[in-house]
Amino acid sequence: MSFQESPRPSEEDEAFYMQCRAAYLAVFRSSLTNITSKQHLCRVLQQAGRNPSHATLNKYWTATTSKLNFDDFCEILKHEEKTEESELMRVFKKMDVNGDGYITHSELEKALITVSREKMTKEEVNAIFSLADINKDGKLHYAEVSFCRLFASTVEQCQTAALERLEADAKLKRLNFGSQSYSPPKSSVSSATQRVDSDTTPKKDNRSSSRPSSARSRRSSLSSSITMTSSSTKANKFPEPSGLQGWHHSFMKGCFFLEDDGSISALQYQLHIPHTTTVYLTIQPLGLSHRPDKSSAWMTVDTALFVMSAGETKEDTNLVCFTESKDKEKYIWKGELNAGTYHLLPFTSGCRLKKRSKKSPSSKPVELVYRTDTEELDLTREFREVLSDIFEIIDLDGNGLLSLEEYNLFELRTSGEKCDKEAWAVCKENFDMRKNQLTRQGFMELNLMEATEKDGDPADLWVTLEAMGYNRMLELVEACPFQIDVHCESTQPSIQPLSMDSGPKLLNQALQKSITARTGAKALRGHDNVFIYTYKGEHRISSLITNKTNQRVTVHVNNEQSRNCCSSRGMTVFAVEVPARAKMVCQHVLPINEKQDWIYSCVESILPGM
């Protein structure tokens, strides 16, 4: 059997991550160095050609932020676009109240000191005006191409200088410690690098530059290699129990959402089992109603469900079981559960549900509203289909109606606010409801009212759609709806959504326990207190690092020899910083093509202090 190579990132991705690294290393000594202040964040963003406002900085550096790492920085750059000449022109035209093509010092001062949310001092305004007054006539001639181009070229010069420094310093090229490995795109390779590539240097030498070069690092490495067979050759270990249709059944829906920081969130649930019984538990991506003949990208997303005992304290909460077997898109566990209450914790590895760049698509965004022949506003057919899908996702119990609790989960997701009982009573008077619950038609009416109140402006509607994982082409790209089914042989189970502040911690606890309980620890050579656990499931490999020392350690991870594999880290070479006396999940790995065999080959190395 021939193995499929792990795909290399596109040239566009390579260029992006090289620019990220160049900007980062223009400010910090290493891409392992953390951003520790808002001022540092501002400086490194400016090196990357961004012009962050106070609001932008506050968005990423909140009151609870103490540090950001290189991976965080890359995610921020994906969401913050460069300032273009056309955007500058739009802003300046807004300041130019007379429309005469230039801005006076007083107009600029008024805009930047009194009106703007980003308040500036008079000294700062004077400095800007002095730089921008190219003709020295006391006026900022923004309409002249030269001014906007001056600004844009300054941004480009910052980036170019950073890239040149990266190219010139061979040592910096070896600092591949983010989640991306250094490999210059063909379009931006220097002539010196091209000469090396045209040499007869073996490929092995090219790869070696991404590994720690010190003898200490080599002595401290640990190599793991696992060959996995394709899913097509695996027999189903847990066929559906005979007579399952006669078992007691309960189900609940939910959705994985990609957050701005790249993390994945989902509702958690409480399961109550009245009596000890045999249980058949499944979780799978949810197909949506109006697309029965069209396969959806999220249907390939891996899912899992962890079951934990629901103790009053963390010490009382233990991992009971988790879904390890798979039948097509369905992940399964079958066994006996004692009478009691349990937490159901949905999980996806992140290998197939990843953050995408929010660059504007080449095609025009889909229209959400239009005016009828009578000049009344209405929702477009495409938007109604998506709203119907959203209704399907947030109708957790699948009864075709939205309770106040279900609707509030939607409101918290999209607006951060909740609808109280008084507001719900107003909804009852204005929109279609049944049994004090909102119907699908009522949900459409509510969204039409929002569009009407804004006179057809779809801005708020787009905020809702993007929060639910849709892009401007109305494609669900940053979310994965799922369904949990619980079948009990001799008692009726019940499931309820559970809102817990400790949700991510509880899931992480379950995930770590599932890895350490299924495999033994291997110490890194020369470091008896740093251990690697590598869990080999039927369809997923996960690794965990335990640091029992009294100081933090940085582990360099290299997956370059893996075949037909994708990592939750997004790239083949990265580093993980593990605090003192702590555990940390290193990565999850899945096959790219499930119909082919795959090889997981990983080398972990301790990096010397930098």
XYZ file of C-alpha atoms in Angstrom:
610
model
C 0.000 0.000 0.000
C 1.400 3.422 -0.939
C 0.917 6.181 1.596
C -0.328 9.658 0.848
C 2.119 12.380 1.834
C 0.965 14.912 4.383
C 0.021 17.895 2.211
C 2.309 20.902 2.273
C 0.680 24.241 3.030
C -0.233 26.354 0.006
C 2.164 29.071 -1.147
C -0.291 31.642 0.189
C -0.210 29.998 3.641
C 3.577 29.732 3.557
C 3.887 33.429 2.670
C 1.466 34.386 5.437
C 3.297 32.446 8.139
C 6.688 33.659 6.997
C 5.378 37.235 7.331
C 4.039 36.367 10.809
C 7.415 35.021 11.836
C 9.310 37.931 10.308
C 7.159 40.454 12.193
C 7.439 38.507 15.450
C 11.206 38.126 15.253
C 11.572 41.829 14.438
C 10.315 42.512 17.971
C 11.248 39.402 19.970
C 14.381 37.270 20.149
C 12.477 34.017 19.578
C 9.030 32.922 18.503
C 8.886 31.149 21.869
C 8.906 34.525 23.615
C 5.454 35.551 24.796
C 3.763 38.901 24.215
C 3.428 40.233 27.753
C 1.844 43.664 27.304
C -0.621 45.551 25.149
C 2.229 47.775 23.974
C 4.174 44.749 22.721
C 1.063 43.499 20.933
C 0.632 46.883 19.238
C 4.284 46.959 18.179
C 4.324 43.470 16.675
C 1.032 44.096 14.845
C 2.501 47.253 13.343
C 5.531 45.240 12.202
C 3.066 42.988 10.375
C 1.562 45.942 8.507
C -1.520 46.416 10.675
C -2.646 49.668 12.231
C -4.439 48.544 15.406
C -6.821 50.906 17.168
C -7.336 50.933 20.925
C -10.562 49.004 20.389
C -8.730 46.349 18.379
C -6.019 46.008 21.019
C -8.621 45.786 23.798
C -10.409 43.065 21.843
C -7.378 40.780 22.046
C -5.806 42.054 25.258
C -8.561 41.967 27.860
C -8.443 42.575 31.581
C -7.714 38.869 32.146
C -4.950 38.558 29.520
C -1.467 38.060 30.914
C 0.323 36.796 27.804
C -0.138 35.789 24.170
C 2.109 33.408 22.253
C 3.172 33.179 18.613
C 0.181 30.989 17.699
C -2.182 33.581 19.207
C -0.442 36.279 17.162
C -0.941 34.284 13.924
C -4.657 33.896 14.696
C -4.997 37.648 15.315
C -3.357 38.452 11.970
C -5.832 36.175 10.195
C -8.656 38.378 11.422
C -7.090 41.831 11.140
C -6.746 43.027 7.562
C -4.102 45.478 6.400
C -5.133 49.097 5.945
C -5.698 49.638 2.208
C -5.481 52.908 0.261
C -9.220 52.785 -0.497
C -10.015 52.515 3.223
C -7.824 55.548 3.955
C -9.607 57.528 1.250
C -12.989 56.638 2.753
C -11.944 57.765 6.234
C -10.419 61.031 5.012
C -13.472 61.870 2.898
C -15.569 61.482 6.024
C -13.329 64.024 7.826
C -13.425 66.404 4.856
C -16.712 68.121 5.690
C -16.309 70.664 2.842
C -15.544 68.044 0.233
C -12.689 70.118 -1.204
C -10.107 67.321 -1.299
C -7.985 68.360 1.659
C -8.138 68.486 5.455
C -6.977 71.439 7.503
C -5.090 71.122 10.751
C -8.192 72.147 12.720
C -10.370 69.529 10.960
C -7.849 66.798 11.692
C -7.479 67.954 15.286
C -11.239 67.944 15.812
C -11.553 64.448 14.334
C -8.715 62.921 16.316
C -9.044 64.720 19.651
C -12.751 65.329 20.184
C -14.811 63.114 17.882
C -12.723 59.967 17.526
C -13.037 57.164 20.060
C -9.272 56.745 19.726
C -8.429 60.037 21.500
C -5.022 61.538 20.650
C -3.031 64.363 22.192
C -2.360 67.661 20.377
C 1.313 66.735 20.191
C 0.457 63.459 18.416
C -1.838 65.279 15.972
C 0.876 67.869 15.247
C 3.389 65.110 14.562
C 1.016 63.355 12.176
C 0.148 66.571 10.365
C 3.788 67.539 10.021
C 4.570 64.197 8.404
C 1.499 64.172 6.178
C 1.717 67.811 4.979
C 3.825 66.896 1.975
C 3.447 70.286 0.220
C 4.032 72.234 3.476
C 0.987 74.416 2.744
C -0.818 73.752 6.014
C -3.220 71.301 4.343
C -3.419 67.535 4.194
C -4.124 66.786 0.519
C -5.484 63.295 1.075
C -6.935 63.118 -2.447
C -3.430 63.142 -3.856
C -2.406 59.573 -4.629
C 1.040 60.268 -3.191
C -0.199 60.656 0.380
C -2.188 57.419 0.645
C 0.555 55.634 -1.245
C 3.094 57.030 1.231
C 1.166 55.453 4.076
C 0.754 52.104 2.285
C 4.395 52.026 1.212
C 5.512 52.672 4.798
C 3.530 49.623 5.880
C 5.123 47.550 3.092
C 8.582 48.809 3.988
C 8.076 47.613 7.586
C 7.145 44.158 6.346
C 9.921 44.013 3.751
C 12.552 45.019 6.295
C 11.347 42.320 8.694
C 11.411 39.684 5.934
C 14.902 40.741 4.861
C 16.145 40.425 8.440
C 14.649 36.940 8.607
C 16.250 35.911 5.318
C 19.633 37.375 6.263
C 19.954 35.655 9.614
C 20.348 31.905 9.243
C 19.883 31.448 12.981
C 16.421 32.964 12.847
C 15.446 30.494 10.139
C 15.966 27.711 12.652
C 13.545 29.193 15.172
C 10.604 27.087 14.012
C 8.889 27.069 17.342
C 5.402 28.258 16.554
C 2.826 25.919 15.085
C 4.300 26.645 11.663
C 7.618 25.472 10.262
C 9.818 27.803 8.209
C 9.702 27.056 4.509
C 9.876 30.104 2.222
C 7.318 30.170 -0.620
C 8.741 29.903 -4.106
C 7.577 33.386 -4.959
C 9.676 34.997 -2.216
C 12.762 32.769 -2.023
C 15.987 34.783 -2.144
C 18.568 34.131 -4.846
C 20.909 32.632 -2.259
C 18.246 30.164 -1.230
C 17.528 29.296 -4.833
C 21.199 28.398 -5.295
C 20.984 26.030 -2.368
C 17.834 24.432 -3.769
C 19.484 23.947 -7.143
C 22.440 22.244 -5.469
C 22.639 18.503 -5.020
C 22.066 18.819 -1.275
C 19.960 15.865 -0.085
C 16.463 16.639 1.181
C 17.450 15.200 4.535
C 19.697 18.238 5.110
C 16.819 20.604 4.351
C 14.661 18.946 6.977
C 17.373 18.913 9.587
C 17.318 22.720 9.850
C 13.942 22.534 11.589
C 15.264 20.315 14.373
C 17.177 21.465 17.455
C 20.854 21.391 16.551
C 22.448 21.002 19.960
C 23.764 17.623 21.091
C 21.716 18.000 24.243
C 18.492 18.237 22.199
C 19.350 15.121 20.226
C 20.092 13.179 23.388
C 16.786 14.322 24.865
C 14.564 13.263 21.966
C 11.885 10.577 21.942
C 10.693 9.001 18.715
C 7.286 7.356 18.245
C 6.063 5.567 15.145
C 2.618 3.988 14.770
C 1.118 2.471 11.624
C -2.690 2.684 11.441
C -4.848 0.708 9.040
C -7.551 2.353 6.967
C -11.108 2.491 8.272
C -12.305 0.488 5.264
C -10.458 -2.591 6.593
C -11.861 -2.355 10.137
C -14.820 -4.417 11.160
C -17.446 -2.710 13.291
C -16.740 -3.912 16.845
C -20.051 -2.618 18.181
C -22.823 -3.382 15.736
C -26.141 -1.856 16.670
C -27.682 -4.030 19.442
C -30.489 -6.269 18.288
C -33.875 -4.929 19.299
C -32.508 -1.403 19.738
C -35.781 0.038 18.430
C -37.456 -1.300 21.566
C -34.965 0.327 23.956
C -35.714 3.558 25.839
C -34.319 6.510 23.901
C -33.448 10.140 24.506
C -31.494 12.547 22.300
C -30.180 16.098 22.286
C -28.627 18.323 19.649
C -25.753 20.773 19.911
C -23.028 22.474 17.910
C -19.250 22.908 17.982
C -18.273 26.550 17.386
C -14.880 27.926 16.441
C -14.105 30.975 18.567
C -12.049 34.020 17.537
C -8.998 32.678 19.370
C -9.160 29.351 17.506
C -10.578 27.377 20.430
C -13.690 25.204 20.061
C -16.721 25.500 22.330
C -19.883 23.461 22.690
C -22.742 22.967 25.107
C -22.386 20.256 27.729
C -25.170 18.082 29.062
C -26.429 16.269 32.119
C -27.551 12.653 31.746
C -29.722 10.979 34.366
C -30.006 7.180 34.506
C -32.740 6.074 37.002
C -31.588 2.439 37.217
C -28.461 0.477 36.330
C -28.759 -0.577 32.687
C -26.966 -1.398 29.445
C -26.407 1.794 27.438
C -25.742 2.372 23.743
C -24.328 5.892 23.393
C -23.587 7.701 20.108
C -22.577 11.136 18.818
C -22.393 12.201 15.184
C -22.428 15.333 12.985
C -25.948 16.491 12.219
C -27.182 16.632 8.641
C -29.483 19.599 8.029
C -33.001 19.362 6.677
C -32.999 21.235 3.375
C -29.800 19.622 2.097
C -30.595 15.896 1.955
C -28.893 15.438 -1.420
C -25.899 17.693 -0.757
C -23.002 16.512 1.383
C -21.870 19.109 3.903
C -18.225 19.762 4.808
C -18.866 19.440 8.540
C -20.097 15.843 8.142
C -16.431 14.727 8.030
C -15.613 16.408 11.367
C -14.593 13.896 14.025
C -16.615 13.863 17.230
C -16.415 12.127 20.586
C -18.382 12.070 23.810
C -16.812 11.828 27.264
C -18.954 10.607 30.169
C -17.987 11.763 33.659
C -19.623 11.076 36.981
C -21.336 14.226 38.244
C -19.741 14.722 41.657
C -20.203 17.805 43.810
C -16.488 18.626 43.670
C -13.729 18.180 41.113
C -12.297 15.322 43.175
C -15.650 13.521 42.975
C -15.793 13.878 39.177
C -14.223 10.933 37.361
C -14.031 9.767 33.766
C -16.417 6.845 33.291
C -16.100 6.130 29.555
C -15.844 7.743 26.120
C -16.786 6.873 22.560
C -13.888 5.016 20.917
C -15.532 2.954 18.171
C -16.838 4.356 14.914
C -19.399 3.389 12.286
C -19.286 5.840 9.358
C -19.888 9.311 10.921
C -21.193 7.829 14.185
C -18.920 7.459 17.251
C -20.081 4.772 19.705
C -19.787 3.424 23.235
C -21.712 0.445 24.616
C -21.602 -0.767 28.176
C -23.287 -0.691 31.560
C -23.920 2.502 33.514
C -24.975 2.520 37.159
C -27.957 4.530 38.275
C -26.951 8.153 38.751
C -26.225 11.501 37.134
C -23.445 12.047 34.607
C -21.876 14.854 32.596
C -21.837 14.386 28.811
C -18.921 16.335 27.308
C -18.861 16.635 23.482
C -15.409 16.876 21.887
C -13.813 17.358 18.477
C -10.065 17.249 17.911
C -9.817 20.393 15.760
C -8.094 18.457 12.966
C -11.014 18.988 10.594
C -12.693 22.032 12.095
C -10.221 24.875 11.698
C -10.298 28.647 11.668
C -10.370 30.095 8.186
C -9.066 33.434 6.999
C -11.780 36.076 6.817
C -10.493 37.561 3.608
C -13.265 38.798 1.368
C -14.287 36.173 -1.199
C -13.900 37.030 -4.855
C -17.607 36.549 -5.494
C -20.263 38.932 -4.204
C -21.773 38.135 -0.776
C -25.254 36.629 -0.809
C -28.136 39.055 -0.319
C -30.161 38.591 2.875
C -33.100 40.947 2.278
C -34.829 42.494 -0.727
C -37.770 44.743 -1.528
C -40.887 43.261 -3.067
C -42.926 44.821 -5.879
C -44.820 46.741 -3.192
C -41.531 48.070 -1.737
C -41.896 45.954 1.405
C -38.862 44.241 2.870
C -38.653 40.450 2.815
C -36.027 37.758 3.463
C -34.381 36.131 0.459
C -34.876 32.427 -0.223
C -31.212 31.688 0.548
C -31.415 33.472 3.891
C -34.642 31.671 4.807
C -32.952 28.318 4.136
C -30.065 29.227 6.436
C -32.450 30.468 9.150
C -34.285 27.159 8.869
C -30.968 25.349 9.418
C -30.146 27.558 12.412
C -33.585 26.798 13.846
C -32.803 23.097 13.398
C -29.501 23.498 15.279
C -30.869 25.458 18.252
C -33.995 23.296 18.591
C -32.021 21.078 20.975
C -34.800 18.641 21.842
C -36.025 18.387 18.228
C -39.673 19.102 18.990
C -39.978 21.684 16.201
C -40.334 24.576 18.670
C -37.949 26.898 20.508
C -38.417 27.207 24.254
C -37.234 30.330 26.038
C -34.215 28.363 27.301
C -33.285 27.202 23.787
C -33.775 30.677 22.337
C -31.611 32.198 25.068
C -28.743 29.870 24.227
C -28.979 31.277 20.698
C -29.153 34.862 22.005
C -26.135 34.395 24.260
C -24.200 32.994 21.330
C -25.079 35.801 18.901
C -25.544 38.897 21.084
C -24.267 38.023 24.549
C -27.639 38.917 26.062
C -30.656 36.955 27.278
C -34.350 37.428 26.618
C -36.334 37.720 29.875
C -39.891 36.529 30.419
C -41.373 39.969 29.763
C -39.623 40.231 26.390
C -40.730 36.667 25.622
C -44.324 37.716 26.299
C -43.889 40.527 23.751
C -42.586 37.953 21.255
C -45.723 35.913 21.897
C -47.884 38.893 20.900
C -45.972 39.595 17.672
C -44.668 36.270 16.359
C -46.073 32.816 15.707
C -45.899 30.716 18.874
C -47.323 27.427 20.087
C -47.376 26.252 23.710
C -45.414 29.377 24.649
C -42.630 28.290 22.285
C -41.458 29.948 19.075
C -42.304 28.172 15.828
C -40.070 28.063 12.769
C -42.352 30.639 11.121
C -42.137 32.842 14.211
C -38.335 32.649 14.065
C -38.479 33.876 10.441
C -40.823 36.714 11.450
C -38.488 37.782 14.251
C -35.527 38.045 11.863
C -37.637 39.942 9.320
C -38.607 42.411 12.041
C -34.900 42.988 12.822
C -34.225 43.676 9.131
C -37.237 46.013 8.927
C -36.178 47.981 12.012
C -32.824 48.640 10.320
C -34.539 49.612 7.036
C -32.974 46.656 5.258
C -29.432 47.172 6.564
C -28.160 43.573 7.004
C -25.215 44.426 9.301
C -26.792 42.977 12.460
C -28.026 39.923 10.553
C -24.465 39.243 9.403
C -23.226 39.503 13.000
C -25.711 36.772 13.924
C -24.756 34.572 10.980
C -21.014 34.875 11.600
C -21.509 34.056 15.282
C -23.269 30.874 14.141
C -20.321 29.919 11.920
C -21.480 31.133 8.478
C -19.389 33.058 5.971
C -20.584 35.769 3.556
C -21.545 33.084 1.018
C -23.907 31.557 3.612
C -21.715 28.469 3.969
C -21.386 26.847 7.384
C -17.585 26.785 7.677
C -16.755 27.481 11.333
C -19.254 25.272 13.150
C -20.333 21.642 13.253
C -23.835 20.722 14.482
C -24.104 17.311 16.142
C -26.597 14.960 17.762
C -26.213 12.789 20.875
C -28.366 9.657 21.213
C -28.695 7.613 24.409
C -30.420 4.223 24.252
C -31.043 2.354 27.530
C -32.187 -1.236 27.596
C -34.284 -1.165 30.767
C -34.867 2.426 31.931
C -35.746 5.826 30.460
C -32.754 8.212 30.293
C -33.131 11.989 30.355
C -30.722 14.625 28.975
C -30.635 18.331 29.759
C -28.315 21.103 28.489
C -25.867 22.116 31.175
C -24.259 25.517 31.512
C -21.043 25.205 33.505
C -18.319 27.806 33.988
C -15.846 24.963 34.475
C -16.858 23.321 31.191
C -13.505 23.623 29.340
C -11.589 22.539 32.451
C -13.816 19.510 32.910
C -13.417 18.482 29.271
C -9.656 18.917 29.491
C -9.600 16.801 32.636
C -11.561 14.055 30.859
C -9.356 14.254 27.782
C -6.134 14.008 29.786
C -7.472 11.063 31.786
C -8.562 9.247 28.611
C -4.964 9.471 27.322
C -3.074 8.577 30.499
C -5.446 5.705 31.396
C -4.974 3.963 28.042
C -1.205 4.121 27.599
C 2.048 4.113 29.511
C 4.386 7.071 29.976
C 7.748 7.332 28.234
C 10.386 9.622 29.704
C 12.428 11.840 27.406
C 16.015 10.631 27.488
C 18.037 12.718 29.894
C 14.883 14.150 31.468
C 13.410 11.587 33.836
C 10.697 13.995 34.986
C 9.283 14.871 31.550
C 6.974 12.205 30.127
C 5.136 11.651 26.851
C 1.863 9.689 26.694
C 0.726 8.589 23.229
C -2.844 7.293 23.017
C -3.626 5.088 20.021
C -7.360 4.846 19.490
C -9.135 3.118 16.639
C -9.431 6.357 14.675
C -7.379 8.983 16.500
C -3.920 9.381 18.026
C -3.477 11.862 20.866
C -0.366 12.768 22.842
C 0.098 14.417 26.212
C 3.161 15.881 27.933
C 3.629 15.699 31.706
C 6.199 17.996 33.280
C 7.066 16.940 36.838
C 9.946 19.384 37.185
C 9.801 22.651 39.090
C 10.420 24.741 35.991
C 8.680 25.138 32.677
C 9.930 23.109 29.727
C 9.550 23.651 26.002
C 9.105 20.544 23.884
C 9.835 20.709 20.155
C 7.535 18.403 18.169
C 8.338 17.177 14.665
C 5.800 15.185 12.609
C 7.567 15.545 9.254
C 7.955 11.787 8.743
C 4.238 11.125 9.256
C 2.231 10.054 6.244
C -1.427 10.711 5.400
C -1.817 12.590 8.706
C -3.272 15.907 9.833
C -2.530 17.410 13.244
C -4.777 19.574 15.379
C -1.823 21.997 15.510
C -2.192 22.703 11.800
C 1.444 22.092 10.860
C 4.086 19.408 11.173
C 6.613 21.273 13.337
C 5.762 23.259 16.452
C 6.638 23.642 20.124
C 4.657 23.196 23.324
C 5.499 25.124 26.473
C 4.475 23.135 29.560
C 4.388 24.948 32.924
C 6.113 23.461 35.964
C 4.384 20.416 37.441
C 1.627 20.419 34.829
C 0.106 18.286 32.083
C -0.746 19.506 28.607
C -2.311 17.862 25.581
C 0.282 18.082 22.840
C -1.717 17.232 19.706
C -4.412 15.097 18.130
C -3.767 13.362 14.813
C -6.235 11.947 12.278
C -5.844 10.457 8.798
C -6.306 12.828 5.882
C -7.787 10.029 3.781
C -9.574 7.467 5.952
C -9.609 4.947 3.113
C -5.812 4.685 3.164
C -3.394 3.469 5.813
C -1.583 6.175 7.742
C 1.686 6.453 9.649
C 2.148 8.611 12.741
C 5.831 9.370 13.207
C 6.713 11.940 15.833
C 9.946 13.118 17.431
C 9.686 15.108 20.665
C 12.753 16.986 21.924
C 13.456 19.205 24.903
C 14.644 22.606 23.769
C 17.504 24.172 25.714
C 16.677 27.401 27.565
C 16.635 30.396 25.230
